[in-house]
mmCIF file of C-alpha atoms in Angstrom:
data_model
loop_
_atom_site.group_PDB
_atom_site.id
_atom_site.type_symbol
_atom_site.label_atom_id
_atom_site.label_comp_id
_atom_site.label_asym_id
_atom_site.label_seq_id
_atom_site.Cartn_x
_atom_site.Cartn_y
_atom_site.Cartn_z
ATOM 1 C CA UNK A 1 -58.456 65.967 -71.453
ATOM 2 C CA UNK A 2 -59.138 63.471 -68.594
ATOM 3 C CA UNK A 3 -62.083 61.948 -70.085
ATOM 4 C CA UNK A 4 -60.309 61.485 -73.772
ATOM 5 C CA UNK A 5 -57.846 59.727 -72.145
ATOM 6 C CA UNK A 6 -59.944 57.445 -69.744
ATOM 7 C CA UNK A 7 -62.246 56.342 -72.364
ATOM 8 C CA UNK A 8 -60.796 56.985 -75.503
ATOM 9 C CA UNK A 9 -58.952 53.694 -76.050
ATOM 10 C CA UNK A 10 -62.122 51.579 -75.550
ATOM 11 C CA UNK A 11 -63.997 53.736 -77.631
ATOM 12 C CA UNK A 12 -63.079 51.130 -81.250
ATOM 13 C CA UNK A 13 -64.698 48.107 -78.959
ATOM 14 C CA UNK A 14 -67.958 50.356 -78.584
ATOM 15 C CA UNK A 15 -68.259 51.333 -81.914
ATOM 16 C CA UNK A 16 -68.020 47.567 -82.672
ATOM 17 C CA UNK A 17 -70.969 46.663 -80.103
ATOM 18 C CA UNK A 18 -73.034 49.628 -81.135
ATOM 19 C CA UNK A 19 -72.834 48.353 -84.360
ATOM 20 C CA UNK A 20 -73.678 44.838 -83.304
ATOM 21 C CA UNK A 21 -76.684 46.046 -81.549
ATOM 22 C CA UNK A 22 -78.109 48.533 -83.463
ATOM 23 C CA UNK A 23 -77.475 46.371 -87.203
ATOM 24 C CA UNK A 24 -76.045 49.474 -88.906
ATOM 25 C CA UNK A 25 -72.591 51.153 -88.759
ATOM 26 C CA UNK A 26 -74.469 54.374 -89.421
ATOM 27 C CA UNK A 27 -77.117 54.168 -86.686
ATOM 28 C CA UNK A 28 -74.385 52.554 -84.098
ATOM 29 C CA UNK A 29 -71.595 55.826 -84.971
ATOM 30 C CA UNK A 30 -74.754 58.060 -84.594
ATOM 31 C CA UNK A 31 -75.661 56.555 -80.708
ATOM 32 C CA UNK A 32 -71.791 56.720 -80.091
ATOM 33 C CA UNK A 33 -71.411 60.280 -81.456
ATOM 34 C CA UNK A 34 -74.446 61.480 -79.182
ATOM 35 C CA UNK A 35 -73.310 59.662 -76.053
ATOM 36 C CA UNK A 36 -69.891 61.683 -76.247
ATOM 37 C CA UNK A 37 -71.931 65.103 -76.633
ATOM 38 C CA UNK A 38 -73.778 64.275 -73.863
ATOM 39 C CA UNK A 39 -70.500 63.305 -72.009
ATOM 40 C CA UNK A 40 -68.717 66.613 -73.142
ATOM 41 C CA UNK A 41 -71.669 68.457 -71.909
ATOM 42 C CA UNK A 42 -71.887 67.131 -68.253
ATOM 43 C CA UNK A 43 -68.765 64.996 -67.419
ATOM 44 C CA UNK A 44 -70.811 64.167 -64.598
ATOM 45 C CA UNK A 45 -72.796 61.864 -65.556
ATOM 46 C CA UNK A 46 -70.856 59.278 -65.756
ATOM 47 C CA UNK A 47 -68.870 57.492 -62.834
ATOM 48 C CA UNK A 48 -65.010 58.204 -62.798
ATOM 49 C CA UNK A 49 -64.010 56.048 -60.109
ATOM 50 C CA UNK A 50 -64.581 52.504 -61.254
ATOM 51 C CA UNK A 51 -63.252 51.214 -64.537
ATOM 52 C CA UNK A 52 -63.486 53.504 -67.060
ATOM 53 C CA UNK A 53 -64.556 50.619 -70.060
ATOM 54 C CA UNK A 54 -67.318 49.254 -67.819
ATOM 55 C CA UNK A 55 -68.762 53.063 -66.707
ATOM 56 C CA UNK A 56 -68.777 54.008 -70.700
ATOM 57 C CA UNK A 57 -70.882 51.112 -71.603
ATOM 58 C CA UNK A 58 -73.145 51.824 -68.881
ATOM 59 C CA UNK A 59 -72.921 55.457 -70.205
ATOM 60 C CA UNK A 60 -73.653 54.659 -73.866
ATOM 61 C CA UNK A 61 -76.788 51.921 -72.665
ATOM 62 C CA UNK A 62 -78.510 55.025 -70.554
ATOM 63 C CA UNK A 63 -78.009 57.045 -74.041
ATOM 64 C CA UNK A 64 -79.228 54.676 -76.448
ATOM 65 C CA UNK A 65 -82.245 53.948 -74.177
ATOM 66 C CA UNK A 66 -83.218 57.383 -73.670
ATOM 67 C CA UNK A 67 -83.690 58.006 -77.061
ATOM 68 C CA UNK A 68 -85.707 55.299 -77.998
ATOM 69 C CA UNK A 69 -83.358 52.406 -78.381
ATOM 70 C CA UNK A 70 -83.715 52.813 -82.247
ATOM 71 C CA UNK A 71 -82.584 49.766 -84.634
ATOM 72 C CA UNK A 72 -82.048 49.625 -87.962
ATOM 73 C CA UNK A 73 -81.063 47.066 -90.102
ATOM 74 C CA UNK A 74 -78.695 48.031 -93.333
ATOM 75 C CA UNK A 75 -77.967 45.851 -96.496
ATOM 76 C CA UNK A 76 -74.749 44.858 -95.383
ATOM 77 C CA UNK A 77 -76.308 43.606 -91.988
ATOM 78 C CA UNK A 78 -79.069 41.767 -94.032
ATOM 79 C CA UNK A 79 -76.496 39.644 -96.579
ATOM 80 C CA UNK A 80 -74.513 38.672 -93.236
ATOM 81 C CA UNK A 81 -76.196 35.329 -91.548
ATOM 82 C CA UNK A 82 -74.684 36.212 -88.248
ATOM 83 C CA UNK A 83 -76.027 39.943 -88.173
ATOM 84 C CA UNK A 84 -79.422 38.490 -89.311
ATOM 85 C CA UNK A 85 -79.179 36.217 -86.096
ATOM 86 C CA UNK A 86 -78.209 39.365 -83.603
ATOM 87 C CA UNK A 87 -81.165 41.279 -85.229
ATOM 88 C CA UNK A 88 -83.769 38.216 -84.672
ATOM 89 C CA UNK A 89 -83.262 38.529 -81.201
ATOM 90 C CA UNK A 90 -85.050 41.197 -78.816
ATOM 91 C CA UNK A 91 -82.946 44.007 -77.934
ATOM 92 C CA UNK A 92 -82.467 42.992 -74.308
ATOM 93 C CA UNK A 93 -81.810 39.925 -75.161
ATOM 94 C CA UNK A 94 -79.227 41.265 -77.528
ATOM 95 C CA UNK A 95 -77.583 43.399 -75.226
ATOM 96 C CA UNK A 96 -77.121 40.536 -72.640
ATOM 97 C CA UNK A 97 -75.919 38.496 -75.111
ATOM 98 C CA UNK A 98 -73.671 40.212 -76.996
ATOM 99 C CA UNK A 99 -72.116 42.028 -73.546
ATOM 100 C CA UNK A 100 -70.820 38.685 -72.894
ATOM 101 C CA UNK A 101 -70.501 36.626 -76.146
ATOM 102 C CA UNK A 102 -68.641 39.512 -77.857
ATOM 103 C CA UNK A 103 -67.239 42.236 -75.869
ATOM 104 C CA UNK A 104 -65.953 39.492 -73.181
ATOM 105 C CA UNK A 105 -67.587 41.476 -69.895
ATOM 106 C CA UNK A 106 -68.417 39.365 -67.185
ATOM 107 C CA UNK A 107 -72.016 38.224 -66.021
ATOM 108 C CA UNK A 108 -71.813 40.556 -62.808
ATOM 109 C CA UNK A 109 -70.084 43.701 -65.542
ATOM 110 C CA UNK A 110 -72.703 42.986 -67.814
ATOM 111 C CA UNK A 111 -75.532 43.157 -65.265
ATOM 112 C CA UNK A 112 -73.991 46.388 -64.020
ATOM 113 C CA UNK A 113 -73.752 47.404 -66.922
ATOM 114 C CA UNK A 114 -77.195 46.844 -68.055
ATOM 115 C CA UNK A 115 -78.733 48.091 -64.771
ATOM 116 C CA UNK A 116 -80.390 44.833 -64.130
ATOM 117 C CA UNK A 117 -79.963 41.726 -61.306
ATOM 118 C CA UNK A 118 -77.319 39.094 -62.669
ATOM 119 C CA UNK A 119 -79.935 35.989 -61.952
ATOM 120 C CA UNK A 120 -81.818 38.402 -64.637
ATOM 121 C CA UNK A 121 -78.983 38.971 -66.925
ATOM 122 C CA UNK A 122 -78.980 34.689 -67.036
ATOM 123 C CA UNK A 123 -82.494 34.095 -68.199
ATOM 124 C CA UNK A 124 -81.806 36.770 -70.937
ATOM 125 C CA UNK A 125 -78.765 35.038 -72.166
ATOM 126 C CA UNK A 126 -80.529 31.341 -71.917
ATOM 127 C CA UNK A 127 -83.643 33.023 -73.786
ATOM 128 C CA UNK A 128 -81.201 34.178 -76.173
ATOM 129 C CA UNK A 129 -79.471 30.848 -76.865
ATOM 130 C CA UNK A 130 -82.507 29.078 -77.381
ATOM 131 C CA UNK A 131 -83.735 31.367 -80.506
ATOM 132 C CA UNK A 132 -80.209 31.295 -81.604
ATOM 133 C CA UNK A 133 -80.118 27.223 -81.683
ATOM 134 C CA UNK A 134 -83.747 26.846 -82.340
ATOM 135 C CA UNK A 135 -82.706 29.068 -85.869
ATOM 136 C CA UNK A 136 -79.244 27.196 -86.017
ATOM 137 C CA UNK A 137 -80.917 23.518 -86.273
ATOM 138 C CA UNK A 138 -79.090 21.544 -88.512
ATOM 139 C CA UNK A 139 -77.492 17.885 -89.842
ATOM 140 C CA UNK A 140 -74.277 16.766 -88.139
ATOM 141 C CA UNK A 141 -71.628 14.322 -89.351
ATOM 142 C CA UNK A 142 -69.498 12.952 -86.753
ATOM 143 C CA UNK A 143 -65.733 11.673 -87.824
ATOM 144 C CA UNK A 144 -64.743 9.549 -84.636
ATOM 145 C CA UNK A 145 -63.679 5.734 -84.303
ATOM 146 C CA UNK A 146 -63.612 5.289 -80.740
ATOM 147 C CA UNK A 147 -67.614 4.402 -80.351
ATOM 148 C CA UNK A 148 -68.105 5.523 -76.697
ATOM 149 C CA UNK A 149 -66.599 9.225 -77.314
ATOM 150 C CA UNK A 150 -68.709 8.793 -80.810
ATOM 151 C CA UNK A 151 -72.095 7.666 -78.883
ATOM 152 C CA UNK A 152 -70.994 10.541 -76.481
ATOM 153 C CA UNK A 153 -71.063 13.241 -78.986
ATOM 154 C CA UNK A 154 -74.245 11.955 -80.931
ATOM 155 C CA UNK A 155 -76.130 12.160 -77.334
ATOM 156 C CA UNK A 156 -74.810 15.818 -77.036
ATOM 157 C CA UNK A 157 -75.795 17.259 -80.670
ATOM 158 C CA UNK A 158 -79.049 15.785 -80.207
ATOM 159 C CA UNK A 159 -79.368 16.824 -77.043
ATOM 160 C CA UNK A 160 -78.540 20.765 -78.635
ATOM 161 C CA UNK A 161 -82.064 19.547 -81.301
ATOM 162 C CA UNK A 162 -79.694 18.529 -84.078
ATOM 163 C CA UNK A 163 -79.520 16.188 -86.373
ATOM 164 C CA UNK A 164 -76.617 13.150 -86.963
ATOM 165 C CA UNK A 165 -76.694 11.842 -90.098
ATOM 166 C CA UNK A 166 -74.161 8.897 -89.687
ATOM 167 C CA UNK A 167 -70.936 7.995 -87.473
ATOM 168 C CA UNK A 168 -67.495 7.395 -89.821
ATOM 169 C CA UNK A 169 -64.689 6.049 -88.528
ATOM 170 C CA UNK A 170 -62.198 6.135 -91.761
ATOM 171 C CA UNK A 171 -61.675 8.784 -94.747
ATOM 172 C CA UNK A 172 -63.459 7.308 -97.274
ATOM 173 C CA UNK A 173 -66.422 6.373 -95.502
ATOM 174 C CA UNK A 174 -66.372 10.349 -93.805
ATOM 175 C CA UNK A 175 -66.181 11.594 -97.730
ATOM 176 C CA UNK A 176 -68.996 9.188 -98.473
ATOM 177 C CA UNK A 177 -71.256 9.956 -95.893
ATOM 178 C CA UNK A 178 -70.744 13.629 -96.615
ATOM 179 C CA UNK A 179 -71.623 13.409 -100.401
ATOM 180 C CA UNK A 180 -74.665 11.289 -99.454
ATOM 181 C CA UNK A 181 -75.831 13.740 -96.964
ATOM 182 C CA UNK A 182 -74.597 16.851 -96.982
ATOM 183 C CA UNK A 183 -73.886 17.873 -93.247
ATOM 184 C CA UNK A 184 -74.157 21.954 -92.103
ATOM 185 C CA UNK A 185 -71.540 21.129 -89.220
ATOM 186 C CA UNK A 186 -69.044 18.186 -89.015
ATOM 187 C CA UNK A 187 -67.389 17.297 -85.509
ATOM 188 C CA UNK A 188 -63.920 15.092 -86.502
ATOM 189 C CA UNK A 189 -61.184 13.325 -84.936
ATOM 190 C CA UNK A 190 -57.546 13.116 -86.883
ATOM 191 C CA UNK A 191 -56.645 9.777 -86.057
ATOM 192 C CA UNK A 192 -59.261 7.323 -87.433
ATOM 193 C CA UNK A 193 -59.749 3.246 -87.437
ATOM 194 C CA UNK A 194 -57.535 2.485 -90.251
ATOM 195 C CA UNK A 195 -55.011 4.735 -90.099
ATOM 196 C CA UNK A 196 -56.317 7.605 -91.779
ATOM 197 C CA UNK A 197 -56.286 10.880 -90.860
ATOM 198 C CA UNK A 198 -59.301 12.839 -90.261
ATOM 199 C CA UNK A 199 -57.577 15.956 -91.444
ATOM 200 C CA UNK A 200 -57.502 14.212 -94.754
ATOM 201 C CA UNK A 201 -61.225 13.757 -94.676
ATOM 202 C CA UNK A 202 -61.092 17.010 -93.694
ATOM 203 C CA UNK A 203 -59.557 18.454 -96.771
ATOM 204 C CA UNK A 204 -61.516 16.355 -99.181
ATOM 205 C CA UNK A 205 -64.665 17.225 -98.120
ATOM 206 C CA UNK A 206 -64.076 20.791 -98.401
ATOM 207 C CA UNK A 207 -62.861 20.745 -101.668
ATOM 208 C CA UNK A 208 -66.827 19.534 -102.517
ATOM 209 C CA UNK A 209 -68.666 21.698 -99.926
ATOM 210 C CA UNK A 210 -68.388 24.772 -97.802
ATOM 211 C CA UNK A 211 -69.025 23.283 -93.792
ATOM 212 C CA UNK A 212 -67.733 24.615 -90.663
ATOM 213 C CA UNK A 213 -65.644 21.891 -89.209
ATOM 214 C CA UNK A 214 -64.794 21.333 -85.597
ATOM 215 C CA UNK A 215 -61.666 19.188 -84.556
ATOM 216 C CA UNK A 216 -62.110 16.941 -81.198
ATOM 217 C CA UNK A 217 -58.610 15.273 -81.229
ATOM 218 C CA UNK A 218 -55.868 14.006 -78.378
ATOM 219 C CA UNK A 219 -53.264 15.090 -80.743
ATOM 220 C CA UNK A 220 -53.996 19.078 -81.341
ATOM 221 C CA UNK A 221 -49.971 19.623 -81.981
ATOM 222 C CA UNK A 222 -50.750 17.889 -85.304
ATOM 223 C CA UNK A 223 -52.890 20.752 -86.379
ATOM 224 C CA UNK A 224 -51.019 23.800 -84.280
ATOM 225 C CA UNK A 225 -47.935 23.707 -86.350
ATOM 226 C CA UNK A 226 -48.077 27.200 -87.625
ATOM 227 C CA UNK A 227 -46.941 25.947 -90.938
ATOM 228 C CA UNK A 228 -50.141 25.871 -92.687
ATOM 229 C CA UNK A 229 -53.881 27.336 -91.904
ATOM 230 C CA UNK A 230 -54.675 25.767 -88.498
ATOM 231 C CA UNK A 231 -58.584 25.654 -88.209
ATOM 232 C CA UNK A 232 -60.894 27.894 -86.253
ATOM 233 C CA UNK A 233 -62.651 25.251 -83.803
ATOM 234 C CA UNK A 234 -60.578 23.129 -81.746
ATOM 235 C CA UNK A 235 -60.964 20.955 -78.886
ATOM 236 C CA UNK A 236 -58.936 18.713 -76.991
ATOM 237 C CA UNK A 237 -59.286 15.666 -75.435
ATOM 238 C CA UNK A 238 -60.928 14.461 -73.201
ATOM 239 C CA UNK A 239 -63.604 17.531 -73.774
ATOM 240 C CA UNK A 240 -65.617 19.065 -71.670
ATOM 241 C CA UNK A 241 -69.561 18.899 -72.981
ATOM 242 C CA UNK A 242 -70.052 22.724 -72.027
ATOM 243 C CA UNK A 243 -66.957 23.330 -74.732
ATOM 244 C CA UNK A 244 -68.231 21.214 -77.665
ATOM 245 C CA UNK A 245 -71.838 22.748 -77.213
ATOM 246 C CA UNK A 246 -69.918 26.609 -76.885
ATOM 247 C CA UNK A 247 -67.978 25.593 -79.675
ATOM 248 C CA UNK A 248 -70.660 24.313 -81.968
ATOM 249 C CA UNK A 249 -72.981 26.813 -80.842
ATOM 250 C CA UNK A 250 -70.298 29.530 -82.167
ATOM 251 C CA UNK A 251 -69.350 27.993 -85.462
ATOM 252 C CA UNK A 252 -72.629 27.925 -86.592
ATOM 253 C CA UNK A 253 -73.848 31.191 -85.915
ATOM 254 C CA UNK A 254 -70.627 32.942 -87.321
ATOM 255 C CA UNK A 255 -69.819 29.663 -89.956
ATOM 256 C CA UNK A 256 -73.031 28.764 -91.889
ATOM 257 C CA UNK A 257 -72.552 25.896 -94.627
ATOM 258 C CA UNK A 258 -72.511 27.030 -97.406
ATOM 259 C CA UNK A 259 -74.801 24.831 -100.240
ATOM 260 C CA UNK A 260 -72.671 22.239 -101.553
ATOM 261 C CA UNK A 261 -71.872 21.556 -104.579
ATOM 262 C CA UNK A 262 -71.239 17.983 -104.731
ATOM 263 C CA UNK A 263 -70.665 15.837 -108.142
ATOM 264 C CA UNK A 264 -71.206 12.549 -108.898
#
């Protein structure tokens, strides 16, 4: 009874990672399923005095290792451009990354949790990231009239190995640019040189192509009003560059363009 209720409320965020690692909802249930027989069958081996979320994941990571580490890779997991990222990756590097990327732990937890040193756990993550960004290359329009925060941004997505395809600073030339050269990420301000608004670039470039679109803007109230769909990515100013690249970094691997369909 004491072990369904220390661990069974974290069990729905293991099923989630198992799945995550292993590519298949079968395969990850199957690694969760025999980690609890094992459990049932020697409470023991597993350490009740530290927290209970961290000890499970250890737990589950000594199970799925012992029996080969097996991964599989379903339909559902190959259609999903995300998924298809995870499963690129070695499976330590996988682990480490998704330990902290997804299931939140911290870089000492995850170590711990991993059974390895935390200067260790680092180099797996920053292995990780580079196959992730080296696979996530891709064009970048940037939507900002203010040219040093514009030349300040171009710097950093190059810096990442991307690609800028042009600077606008008003609506119609951010539309235009975007038609001309179809971006796979756009970075935009709201409040542009002549007075329009970037979240009307925004919209009409979406009605023509599927892009993930991050918001860098000194006015974020405009776009957290609760009234209408508020967007996924956004970042006040003045930014911080770790928080663009995190952000950029996270709406491509879980936000792929989409091929546009643009019309003359």
């Amino acid at each position: 009874m004491d072990l369904v209720k220390d661990f069974a409320p974290h069990l729905p965020l293991l099923r989630r990672y198992a799945r995550a690692l292993t590519g298949s909802q079968d395969s990850g249930d199957a690694y969760i399923r025999a980690s609890l027989a094992a459990l049932v069958e020697d409470p023991g081996q597993i350490d009740r005095e530290g927290d209970a979320r961290i000890a499970l994941y250890r737990f589950f990571h000594v199970i799925w290792g012992g029996t080969g580490a097996r991964l599989e890779a379903d339909a559902q997991s190959r259609n999903s451009p995300a998924d298809a990222r995870l499963q690129a990756l070695a499976p330590i590097q996988r682990q480490a990354f998704l330990l902290t990327a997804l299931e939140g732990f911290s870089v000492k937890e995850a170590a711990h949790i991993l059974g390895i040193s935390e200067d260790e756990h680092g180099e797996l993550v920053a292995a990780a990231h580079r196959d992730i960004e080296q696979d996530l290359k891709t064009k970048v329009l940037i939507i900002e009239d203010e040219p040093i925060i514009a030349a300040d941004l171009e710097h950093l997505v190059q810096d990442l190995g991307h690609e800028v395809t042009g600077n606008a600073t008003t609506r119609s030339e951010a539309v235009d640019m975007a038609k001309a050269n179809p971006p796979g990420l756009i970075l935009c301000d709201i409040q542009l040189a002549d007075g329009s608004s970037g979240i009307d670039a925004a919209h009409d470039i979406l009605a023509v192509m599927n892009v993930p679109i991050i918001f860098i803007t000194a006015f974020p109230e405009r776009l957290l009003t609760g009234e209408r769909p508020e967007p996924t990515f956004l970042i006040p100013k003045p930014f911080q560059e770790n928080t663009v690249k995190a952000a950029i970094g996270q709406a491509l691997f879980f936000n792929p363009a989409k091929s546009p369909n643009v019309t003359a």
